Amino acid sequence: MIDRVGLYPELAEYISLHLTQSDLRHCVRVSKDWHAVFIRHLWETFSDNTSSDWFKLLEQAVKEKSTGGQDIEWFKDVYRRHAGYIRHLEVCHPLIIHVCFANAFQIPPIPSAPSPCSVDPATSLITRLKSFTIKLHSFNMDEYIRSQPLDPNVTNIQELQYPTEAILAEACWRLALCNPRLESFDCTKFRSLQLRLAEHPSALPSIKTLTMELPHGRVPRIPSNVITLNSSLLRKESFDPKESPGVVNDTLEELYVKDEVRTVAHIKSLLTQLPALRYLRLRRVHLKENDEAPPVPEGDTWTSDLKVLLCGLYERKSPELVKIFPWMPNLVEFHHSYVSSPFTAALAKHCPLLEVVRVTYKGCRYTPRNIFDSVHDRVSILLTSCTRLRVLDLQYETIDVRRIAEKPWVCLDLEMFRCGFVGLPYVHKRNEQEIRNIQERDEDARRKGLPEPEKTPEEAGLLEAAEVSKSMRRSVLQQISAMTSLKHLTLSRDLKIGRGLFSRRKTSLSVYRSERDGRMYFRYNDVLPDTLHLRLDTGLEQLASLNKLELLGFESMDHRMGEAEIEWIARTFPKLKEIRGLAVHTQVGAERDPKMDALREMMQSLRPDIVHGASFTGYERQVLA
């Protein structure tokens, strides 16, 4: 059946959706039947990217045209035969436009030039584009014109009355007009195309996504049918708050700014220009220190209807970002690359509708923490203030339990909770046996009707510490048990993150020799001892209310689980799909732990459907010899 895939078009259509461009290139070489089926899918997305072998061969063919032109004719024939399949086009060389679009590079103006809003589709072989990206440079166009004059009467590039950029912009504009289904248009490189869109906003009514530059940091007039704007700032034209505020675009809903935003006034200017904006992504925010927010006149209650804000900080600066939150009372999602106490306090105060808080920590450097380190709690205010939270994803943050153990948590609808707990009273494992001996001695005395033996101050202190430790852990687990909608629960930081993780891997402080097998392993010291203990005697059974739980993570915790806890988890959570914390050997260069291996094997025997994963997947597992 697979050899006659052409007889089953539905099967071929389904298969092609899951194949990469490389896979499709291999498929078209299998047989004639496969070529006929998959060639359309291969050419649906075409890019003669400047870094690809295709572009290098194309440039070489253009330069060596004097040898007879056979190579360049081959490229032209390929373009003509497959142009009708293209749906997503990224142009880096002018040849495909010149071949597939009749009279593409006529030097403007010409007497028979089409109107700015119409062109005959029959002049183009490419008429079904959904996205069109122009990455052509003027020097590519100059070289192409030198190798093949566009007008028989023009033999020297210097005789042209119009710059090559204008010729190319005119051809791209006319090609866009020939594609009535065009939804995405990237004209970042050509200011003339951006001006033409502003002059003729109804010329391309099907466009929903537009990519362009922001002159002077402000949004120009764009067609009303555009919903999403991907933009970059012109390097030579910085934002000046003293200039006119710019036009208002009432229909734009999504904005992505790729370059640095340096002032709070710039952010407010963008929000003011786009009253219907719902989604704002600022790739890099580098606000000046002591940057003053725009002065707000007395009685001014201006706010934005923004729902989603994504920010990326530059070198973890820009504390002045908190000044924008009072303008966003309708904010629902906040995504960032860094979090601080002022950020979370401002979110809790000014954004009552907040549902998602997610921090990615891209590029941050890993530093292990021990029990004596101070805890910088930035999360607890969200747990006790934001009633509508559904997602709280701060995977490398920690919560000081002493600050929230007695406070009611109000985010009872949480579906994803990823954060660590620290600051709990810690009883060392070597003291647990002493505590058990004291308790057994007292129980034996009561059973015999004798008074309890008098305890030394050290024994009394151990018993009191153990009771406080259990009480606080039970209190936290009781709070978690009230969040019955939880599907993802991670109670500790993920194992390892960041650049520089192995910067000192060859020093004596980074590795040790195992007594078990004599091999060298990395020294891991990031398992926090003052965390929750997932044991039945410290309140684990309270989590039975989480009947929707699908992922349970406790990688960096001293969880102290045993066989009884493994049996309870396997029996209690029928929807559980993944556990992170028992597969500790997946750490890079980590020594296997026989006790943890035994618990994992036990869980696999009880619940073979559960995956034992690890969040640390950035490096291939390796063991130092």
XYZ file of C-alpha atoms in Angstrom:
625
model
C 0.000 0.000 0.000
C 2.797 2.408 0.848
C 4.270 1.965 -2.651
C 0.981 3.154 -4.191
C 0.515 6.095 -1.909
C -0.930 8.082 -4.800
C -4.066 5.939 -4.643
C -4.777 7.179 -1.134
C -4.742 11.007 -1.254
C -6.147 11.327 2.292
C -3.259 9.251 3.646
C -0.667 11.295 1.738
C -2.254 14.525 2.965
C -2.073 13.343 6.574
C 1.519 12.073 6.273
C 2.784 15.282 4.693
C 1.662 17.359 7.686
C 4.170 15.525 9.870
C 7.171 15.656 7.538
C 9.963 18.204 7.529
C 11.321 19.834 4.379
C 14.232 17.390 4.443
C 11.840 14.434 4.699
C 9.791 15.735 1.784
C 12.925 16.111 -0.344
C 13.677 12.436 0.251
C 10.084 11.401 -0.492
C 9.997 12.983 -3.953
C 13.053 10.912 -4.917
C 11.536 7.516 -4.051
C 9.494 6.920 -7.211
C 7.324 8.677 -9.783
C 4.194 8.011 -7.725
C 5.733 9.487 -4.596
C 7.081 12.451 -6.565
C 3.629 13.234 -7.947
C 2.077 13.075 -4.465
C 4.641 14.920 -2.364
C 6.085 17.531 -4.753
C 3.160 19.855 -4.034
C 3.781 19.681 -0.294
C 7.513 20.249 -0.791
C 6.903 23.474 -2.708
C 4.099 24.796 -0.507
C 6.806 26.481 1.538
C 9.696 27.855 -0.496
C 12.672 29.938 0.600
C 15.875 30.532 -1.330
C 17.517 31.376 1.967
C 20.902 33.081 1.732
C 22.483 30.450 3.988
C 21.272 27.483 1.951
C 23.055 25.533 -0.776
C 20.218 26.441 -3.157
C 21.075 30.153 -2.942
C 24.790 29.529 -3.458
C 24.162 27.414 -6.559
C 21.707 30.006 -7.871
C 24.195 32.854 -7.467
C 26.886 30.800 -9.153
C 24.566 30.038 -12.079
C 23.769 33.738 -12.515
C 27.448 34.714 -12.471
C 28.450 31.960 -14.919
C 25.752 32.762 -17.437
C 28.445 33.455 -20.042
C 29.171 29.701 -20.246
C 25.942 29.075 -22.112
C 23.220 29.697 -19.590
C 22.215 26.068 -19.116
C 22.316 26.227 -15.314
C 20.247 29.384 -15.057
C 17.705 27.942 -17.492
C 17.363 24.909 -15.232
C 16.437 27.147 -12.288
C 13.946 29.052 -14.432
C 12.296 25.830 -15.583
C 11.999 24.542 -12.020
C 10.385 27.801 -10.897
C 7.878 27.783 -13.775
C 6.795 24.182 -13.145
C 6.290 24.509 -9.391
C 5.334 28.150 -8.799
C 1.630 27.284 -8.639
C 2.202 25.126 -5.549
C 3.795 27.859 -3.435
C 1.734 29.078 -0.474
C 4.484 30.516 1.736
C 7.228 32.413 -0.106
C 10.452 33.887 1.261
C 12.399 35.677 -1.462
C 16.137 36.229 -1.123
C 17.037 36.355 -4.847
C 15.167 38.261 -7.583
C 15.192 35.388 -10.097
C 11.968 33.748 -8.897
C 10.051 37.041 -9.214
C 11.541 37.764 -12.613
C 10.607 34.282 -13.916
C 7.173 33.844 -12.359
C 5.851 37.365 -12.834
C 5.503 38.806 -16.333
C 7.284 42.131 -16.813
C 8.249 42.048 -13.160
C 11.132 44.497 -13.331
C 9.824 47.125 -15.690
C 11.390 50.427 -14.890
C 8.700 52.749 -13.456
C 6.913 54.781 -14.402
C 5.546 53.223 -17.549
C 2.465 54.380 -19.517
C 0.616 51.129 -18.987
C 1.407 50.806 -15.282
C -1.460 49.291 -13.261
C -3.278 51.277 -10.642
C -1.885 50.992 -7.104
C -4.775 48.759 -6.051
C -5.172 46.399 -8.992
C -3.177 44.177 -11.310
C -4.033 41.380 -13.712
C -3.511 38.027 -11.866
C -2.860 36.318 -15.202
C 0.553 38.002 -15.311
C 1.757 35.883 -12.366
C 2.400 32.151 -11.938
C 2.241 32.631 -8.147
C -1.349 33.446 -7.232
C -2.181 31.447 -4.086
C 0.226 32.879 -1.541
C -0.748 32.957 2.122
C 2.490 34.529 3.358
C 5.054 36.637 1.510
C 8.419 37.605 3.038
C 10.875 39.854 1.197
C 14.501 39.451 2.227
C 16.044 40.820 -0.936
C 18.886 43.294 -0.718
C 19.651 46.013 -3.214
C 23.126 44.602 -3.953
C 21.531 41.267 -4.981
C 19.292 43.209 -7.340
C 22.222 45.228 -8.713
C 24.196 42.075 -9.458
C 21.207 40.482 -11.147
C 20.578 43.543 -13.327
C 24.242 43.652 -14.333
C 24.105 40.007 -15.388
C 20.813 40.412 -17.273
C 19.654 43.894 -18.332
C 15.950 44.358 -17.809
C 15.429 46.690 -20.760
C 17.026 46.044 -24.169
C 17.712 49.770 -24.513
C 19.562 49.904 -21.189
C 22.987 48.305 -21.203
C 24.549 50.048 -18.224
C 23.175 50.026 -14.700
C 24.197 53.670 -14.337
C 21.782 54.651 -17.123
C 18.768 53.703 -14.984
C 16.765 56.716 -13.857
C 15.320 54.883 -10.874
C 17.174 53.054 -8.088
C 17.046 49.281 -8.052
C 15.240 49.381 -4.700
C 12.313 51.216 -6.319
C 12.195 48.683 -9.166
C 12.205 45.794 -6.745
C 9.603 47.359 -4.441
C 7.287 47.928 -7.420
C 7.618 44.266 -8.479
C 6.931 42.955 -4.954
C 3.920 45.244 -4.593
C 2.417 44.045 -7.871
C 3.094 40.417 -6.934
C 1.270 40.920 -3.629
C -1.711 42.355 -5.515
C -1.851 39.177 -7.624
C -2.489 37.043 -4.523
C -5.983 37.678 -3.149
C -5.500 35.077 -0.363
C -2.403 36.744 1.084
C -2.655 36.800 4.887
C 0.892 37.634 6.010
C 3.183 40.242 4.431
C 6.748 41.030 5.565
C 8.104 44.230 3.985
C 10.580 45.241 6.685
C 13.369 45.999 4.223
C 11.344 48.424 2.089
C 10.054 51.701 3.491
C 8.437 52.488 0.120
C 6.137 49.463 0.465
C 5.161 50.550 3.959
C 4.304 54.015 2.695
C 2.278 52.532 -0.139
C 0.249 50.462 2.334
C -0.461 53.619 4.309
C -1.535 55.472 1.139
C -3.724 52.627 -0.139
C -5.050 50.808 2.975
C -7.680 48.872 0.981
C -5.265 47.481 -1.628
C -4.594 44.213 0.249
C -7.840 43.413 2.091
C -6.883 39.834 2.994
C -3.768 40.675 5.062
C -4.068 39.872 8.768
C -0.381 39.915 9.788
C 2.022 42.660 8.755
C 5.773 42.921 9.456
C 7.401 46.333 9.118
C 9.504 48.984 10.846
C 8.258 51.629 13.246
C 9.495 55.079 12.159
C 10.573 57.049 15.229
C 9.234 54.222 17.396
C 5.594 54.951 16.546
C 3.034 52.841 14.724
C 2.236 54.335 11.297
C -1.173 54.133 9.706
C -1.870 50.537 8.744
C -4.796 48.897 6.901
C -7.839 48.280 9.070
C -7.861 44.595 8.183
C -4.453 44.025 9.854
C -4.816 42.389 13.273
C -1.193 41.482 14.095
C 1.824 43.750 13.638
C 5.393 42.425 13.949
C 7.709 45.392 14.092
C 11.286 46.480 14.590
C 12.620 49.899 15.472
C 14.716 51.872 13.031
C 18.231 52.139 14.427
C 18.735 55.754 13.368
C 15.304 56.959 14.516
C 14.898 56.763 18.283
C 11.660 57.522 20.113
C 11.235 61.126 21.172
C 8.334 61.759 23.597
C 8.220 65.438 22.596
C 7.159 64.645 19.045
C 3.538 64.236 17.963
C 1.899 61.098 19.401
C 1.182 59.551 16.004
C -1.962 58.187 14.377
C -4.454 55.989 16.219
C -5.088 52.503 14.805
C -8.411 51.267 16.157
C -8.314 47.700 14.839
C -4.843 46.346 15.695
C -5.064 43.661 18.410
C -1.527 42.191 18.593
C 1.854 43.942 18.579
C 5.338 42.426 18.711
C 8.313 44.800 19.072
C 11.585 42.999 18.326
C 14.116 45.651 19.384
C 14.859 47.292 22.705
C 12.303 49.538 24.351
C 14.127 52.019 26.573
C 11.499 54.259 28.214
C 8.181 53.907 29.992
C 6.909 56.797 27.866
C 7.493 54.707 24.735
C 5.370 51.854 26.111
C 2.553 54.253 26.964
C 2.778 55.840 23.517
C 2.278 52.447 21.860
C -0.680 51.646 24.111
C -2.239 55.031 23.402
C -1.911 54.591 19.650
C -3.546 51.148 19.814
C -6.707 51.339 21.944
C -7.884 47.875 20.810
C -4.563 46.181 21.639
C -5.001 42.880 23.505
C -1.583 41.236 23.085
C 1.773 43.025 23.527
C 5.169 41.380 23.277
C 8.315 43.364 24.012
C 11.309 41.244 23.151
C 13.850 43.327 25.043
C 13.025 45.883 27.716
C 15.968 47.984 28.901
C 14.420 50.909 30.729
C 16.709 53.646 31.974
C 17.282 53.815 35.708
C 15.145 56.418 37.449
C 13.075 56.685 34.300
C 10.034 58.779 35.079
C 6.625 57.625 33.959
C 4.702 60.101 31.794
C 3.023 62.699 34.008
C -0.642 61.868 34.574
C -2.931 64.894 34.881
C -5.121 65.029 37.941
C -8.327 63.114 37.414
C -6.962 61.222 34.403
C -8.152 57.596 34.587
C -6.661 56.406 31.291
C -6.147 52.657 31.117
C -5.504 50.053 28.452
C -7.576 46.986 27.639
C -4.413 44.892 27.253
C -4.960 41.224 28.130
C -1.561 39.588 27.519
C 1.889 41.077 28.180
C 5.148 39.300 27.312
C 8.445 40.938 28.232
C 12.077 40.016 27.918
C 14.541 41.911 30.082
C 18.016 42.930 28.979
C 20.568 41.934 31.622
C 17.839 41.672 34.266
C 17.444 45.419 34.585
C 14.437 47.702 34.209
C 12.846 47.783 37.683
C 10.882 50.789 36.397
C 8.690 48.338 34.507
C 6.369 48.262 37.535
C 5.186 51.731 36.527
C 3.186 50.326 33.608
C 0.979 47.959 35.634
C -1.459 50.648 36.890
C -2.421 51.167 33.220
C -3.382 47.505 32.790
C -6.291 46.626 35.114
C -7.600 44.065 32.596
C -4.316 42.139 32.300
C -4.946 38.389 32.213
C -1.533 36.922 31.329
C 1.949 38.107 32.299
C 4.967 36.369 30.758
C 8.462 37.506 31.633
C 12.097 36.423 31.701
C 12.680 37.617 35.254
C 10.664 38.247 38.389
C 11.179 40.493 41.402
C 9.237 41.419 44.502
C 8.148 44.808 43.075
C 6.793 43.045 39.973
C 4.642 40.573 41.900
C 3.479 43.221 44.383
C 2.410 45.505 41.526
C 0.616 42.658 39.748
C -1.272 41.716 42.912
C -2.270 45.342 43.509
C -3.214 46.561 40.026
C -4.243 43.446 38.042
C -7.224 41.769 39.761
C -8.116 39.721 36.638
C -4.692 38.064 36.417
C -4.885 34.364 35.508
C -1.416 33.416 34.206
C 2.028 34.305 35.565
C 4.888 32.578 33.764
C 8.635 33.291 34.066
C 11.110 31.631 31.705
C 14.525 32.740 33.086
C 16.279 32.546 29.734
C 20.038 32.511 30.059
C 20.193 32.887 33.829
C 23.147 31.369 35.671
C 22.582 28.469 38.041
C 23.630 28.875 41.660
C 22.909 26.121 44.210
C 21.219 26.993 47.494
C 21.723 25.483 50.912
C 19.765 25.618 54.145
C 21.693 28.624 55.438
C 20.960 30.856 52.440
C 18.425 33.647 52.803
C 15.156 33.121 50.951
C 13.920 35.869 48.618
C 10.196 35.143 48.526
C 8.602 36.823 45.510
C 5.632 34.484 45.067
C 3.621 34.298 48.278
C 1.827 37.609 47.643
C 0.317 36.096 44.480
C -0.994 33.078 46.385
C -2.722 35.250 48.956
C -3.989 38.035 46.644
C -4.856 36.793 43.120
C -8.159 34.936 43.241
C -8.384 34.147 39.520
C -4.959 32.538 38.996
C -4.943 29.420 36.804
C -1.241 29.126 35.991
C 1.622 30.016 38.332
C 4.804 28.897 36.597
C 7.933 30.136 38.372
C 10.006 26.998 38.196
C 13.200 28.370 39.785
C 11.598 30.500 42.475
C 11.088 29.464 46.100
C 8.427 30.359 48.666
C 9.265 30.956 52.296
C 6.734 28.775 54.081
C 7.073 30.808 57.268
C 5.366 33.721 55.481
C 2.320 31.842 54.216
C 1.800 28.822 56.462
C -0.977 30.530 58.414
C -2.378 32.763 55.641
C -5.288 31.547 53.486
C -4.477 30.968 49.826
C -7.110 32.472 47.549
C -6.090 30.993 44.151
C -8.220 27.853 44.455
C -8.683 27.433 40.686
C -5.010 26.809 39.908
C -4.421 24.229 37.169
C -0.632 24.537 37.032
C 1.576 25.280 40.017
C 5.353 25.168 39.607
C 7.401 26.674 42.410
C 9.573 25.514 45.300
C 8.967 25.551 49.046
C 11.784 26.247 51.509
C 12.257 27.600 54.999
C 10.625 24.715 56.875
C 12.126 23.356 60.114
C 14.569 20.630 59.222
C 15.241 17.448 61.164
C 18.314 15.591 59.958
C 17.910 11.950 59.003
C 20.381 10.870 61.673
C 18.113 12.426 64.334
C 14.984 10.681 63.103
C 16.155 7.355 64.543
C 16.758 9.016 67.932
C 13.237 10.453 67.836
C 11.777 7.054 66.995
C 13.696 5.464 69.919
C 12.337 8.101 72.325
C 8.785 7.605 71.071
C 9.062 3.810 71.320
C 10.432 4.132 74.858
C 7.519 6.359 75.916
C 4.990 4.045 74.251
C 6.442 1.023 76.001
C 6.193 2.808 79.374
C 2.556 3.752 78.778
C 1.758 0.204 77.743
C 3.196 -1.069 81.043
C 1.410 1.582 83.094
C 4.623 3.329 84.085
C 5.319 7.067 84.016
C 7.165 8.349 80.994
C 10.910 8.522 81.514
C 12.240 11.992 82.141
C 13.649 13.541 78.991
C 16.888 15.404 78.689
C 16.833 18.943 77.229
C 18.336 17.561 74.006
C 15.584 14.920 73.704
C 12.846 17.459 74.425
C 14.273 19.772 71.790
C 14.347 16.989 69.209
C 10.707 16.049 69.875
C 9.570 19.668 69.695
C 11.438 20.253 66.433
C 9.940 17.105 64.908
C 6.413 18.155 65.899
C 6.834 21.672 64.495
C 8.325 20.243 61.303
C 5.374 17.902 60.754
C 2.797 20.542 61.666
C 4.090 23.128 59.182
C 4.376 20.599 56.378
C 0.862 19.339 57.006
C -0.375 22.940 56.939
C 1.175 23.602 53.514
C -0.099 20.342 52.027
C -3.551 21.148 53.375
C -3.496 24.466 51.512
C -2.446 22.684 48.309
C -5.190 20.090 48.736
C -7.814 22.853 48.422
C -6.723 23.500 44.802
C -8.717 20.599 43.377
C -8.302 21.675 39.732
C -4.543 21.092 39.716
C -3.175 19.132 36.753
C 0.509 20.070 37.029
C 2.113 20.270 40.475
C 5.857 20.841 40.905
C 6.946 21.403 44.496
C 10.613 22.235 43.962
C 13.026 23.874 41.583
C 14.085 21.899 38.543
C 17.437 20.211 38.874
C 19.803 22.311 36.785
C 19.631 25.421 34.638
C 21.675 28.093 32.987
C 24.875 28.954 31.245
C 28.093 28.163 33.093
C 26.680 24.990 34.619
C 29.879 23.129 33.755
C 32.268 26.070 33.718
C 34.338 24.443 36.503
C 33.705 20.830 35.613
C 37.411 19.874 35.667
C 38.228 21.317 39.077
C 38.471 19.158 42.169
C 35.482 20.947 43.714
C 33.149 19.916 40.893
C 33.729 16.160 40.862
C 34.258 13.344 43.321
C 35.240 9.683 43.222
C 32.490 7.252 44.141
C 33.201 4.670 46.841
C 30.738 2.324 45.173
C 32.389 1.899 41.783
C 35.491 4.106 41.893
C 34.317 6.321 38.991
C 34.267 10.115 38.891
C 30.943 11.987 39.027
C 29.779 15.575 39.229
C 29.133 16.878 42.716
C 25.464 17.858 42.957
C 24.480 19.884 46.009
C 21.186 21.413 44.909
C 18.741 19.106 46.727
C 17.151 21.373 49.314
C 16.743 19.819 52.766
C 14.291 22.412 54.162
C 11.472 21.489 51.761
C 8.225 19.539 51.943
C 8.396 15.840 52.821
C 5.999 13.739 50.751
C 5.342 11.227 53.537
C 2.100 9.978 54.948
C 3.030 11.067 58.476
C 3.506 14.662 57.292
C 0.177 15.018 55.482
C 0.629 13.431 52.058
C -2.788 11.785 52.358
C -4.403 15.239 52.225
C -3.541 15.442 48.515
C -6.115 12.743 47.747
C -8.455 15.567 46.706
C -6.295 16.280 43.628
C -8.081 13.754 41.433
C -7.201 15.631 38.190
C -3.441 15.556 38.754
C -1.417 14.571 35.665
C 2.160 15.594 36.577
C 3.865 15.513 39.974
C 7.389 16.936 40.304
C 9.725 17.013 43.320
C 13.183 16.830 41.748
C 15.212 19.044 44.066
C 13.385 18.099 47.253
C 14.489 15.937 50.131
C 11.122 14.186 49.766
C 11.916 11.185 52.041
C 9.423 8.927 50.324
C 9.270 5.206 51.011
C 7.408 2.185 49.721
C 4.200 3.137 51.558
C 4.132 6.541 49.830
C 4.814 4.977 46.422
C 1.894 2.565 46.869
C -0.361 5.427 48.004
C 0.472 7.617 44.986
C -0.015 4.744 42.542
C -3.412 4.004 44.064
C -4.675 7.575 44.588
C -3.961 9.425 41.320
C -5.602 7.536 38.438
C -4.899 10.313 35.881
C -1.210 10.714 36.748
C 0.928 10.555 33.583
C 4.403 11.682 34.689
C 6.585 11.864 37.797
C 9.727 13.988 38.075
C 11.921 13.196 41.049
C 12.485 9.442 41.121
C 14.644 9.323 37.969
C 17.617 11.117 39.521
C 20.130 9.203 37.397
C 19.103 11.285 34.379
C 21.225 14.151 35.684
C 24.360 14.709 33.671
C 27.194 12.729 35.235
C 25.143 11.784 38.311
C 25.803 8.666 40.325
C 22.941 6.215 40.497
C 21.124 5.993 43.828
C 20.094 2.392 44.645
C 17.297 3.517 46.990
C 15.802 5.851 44.412
C 16.178 3.231 41.696
C 14.266 0.757 43.850
C 11.428 3.233 44.393
C 11.259 3.999 40.700
C 11.183 0.312 39.781
C 8.417 -0.220 42.320
C 6.362 2.593 40.810
C 6.936 1.193 37.325
C 5.678 -2.207 38.434
C 2.554 -0.697 40.034
C 1.859 1.909 37.348
C 3.663 1.134 34.070
C 1.648 3.915 32.402
C 3.496 6.645 34.330
C 6.530 8.257 32.661
C 9.542 9.021 34.857
C 10.888 12.269 33.410
C 13.411 14.902 34.325
C 13.216 18.595 33.548
C 16.944 18.834 32.926
C 17.218 17.894 29.257
C 19.648 20.482 27.935
C 22.661 18.190 27.861
C 23.183 14.601 26.872
C 23.666 12.297 29.827
C 27.342 11.511 30.306
C 29.559 10.056 33.016
C 33.145 11.109 33.534
C 35.591 8.247 33.233
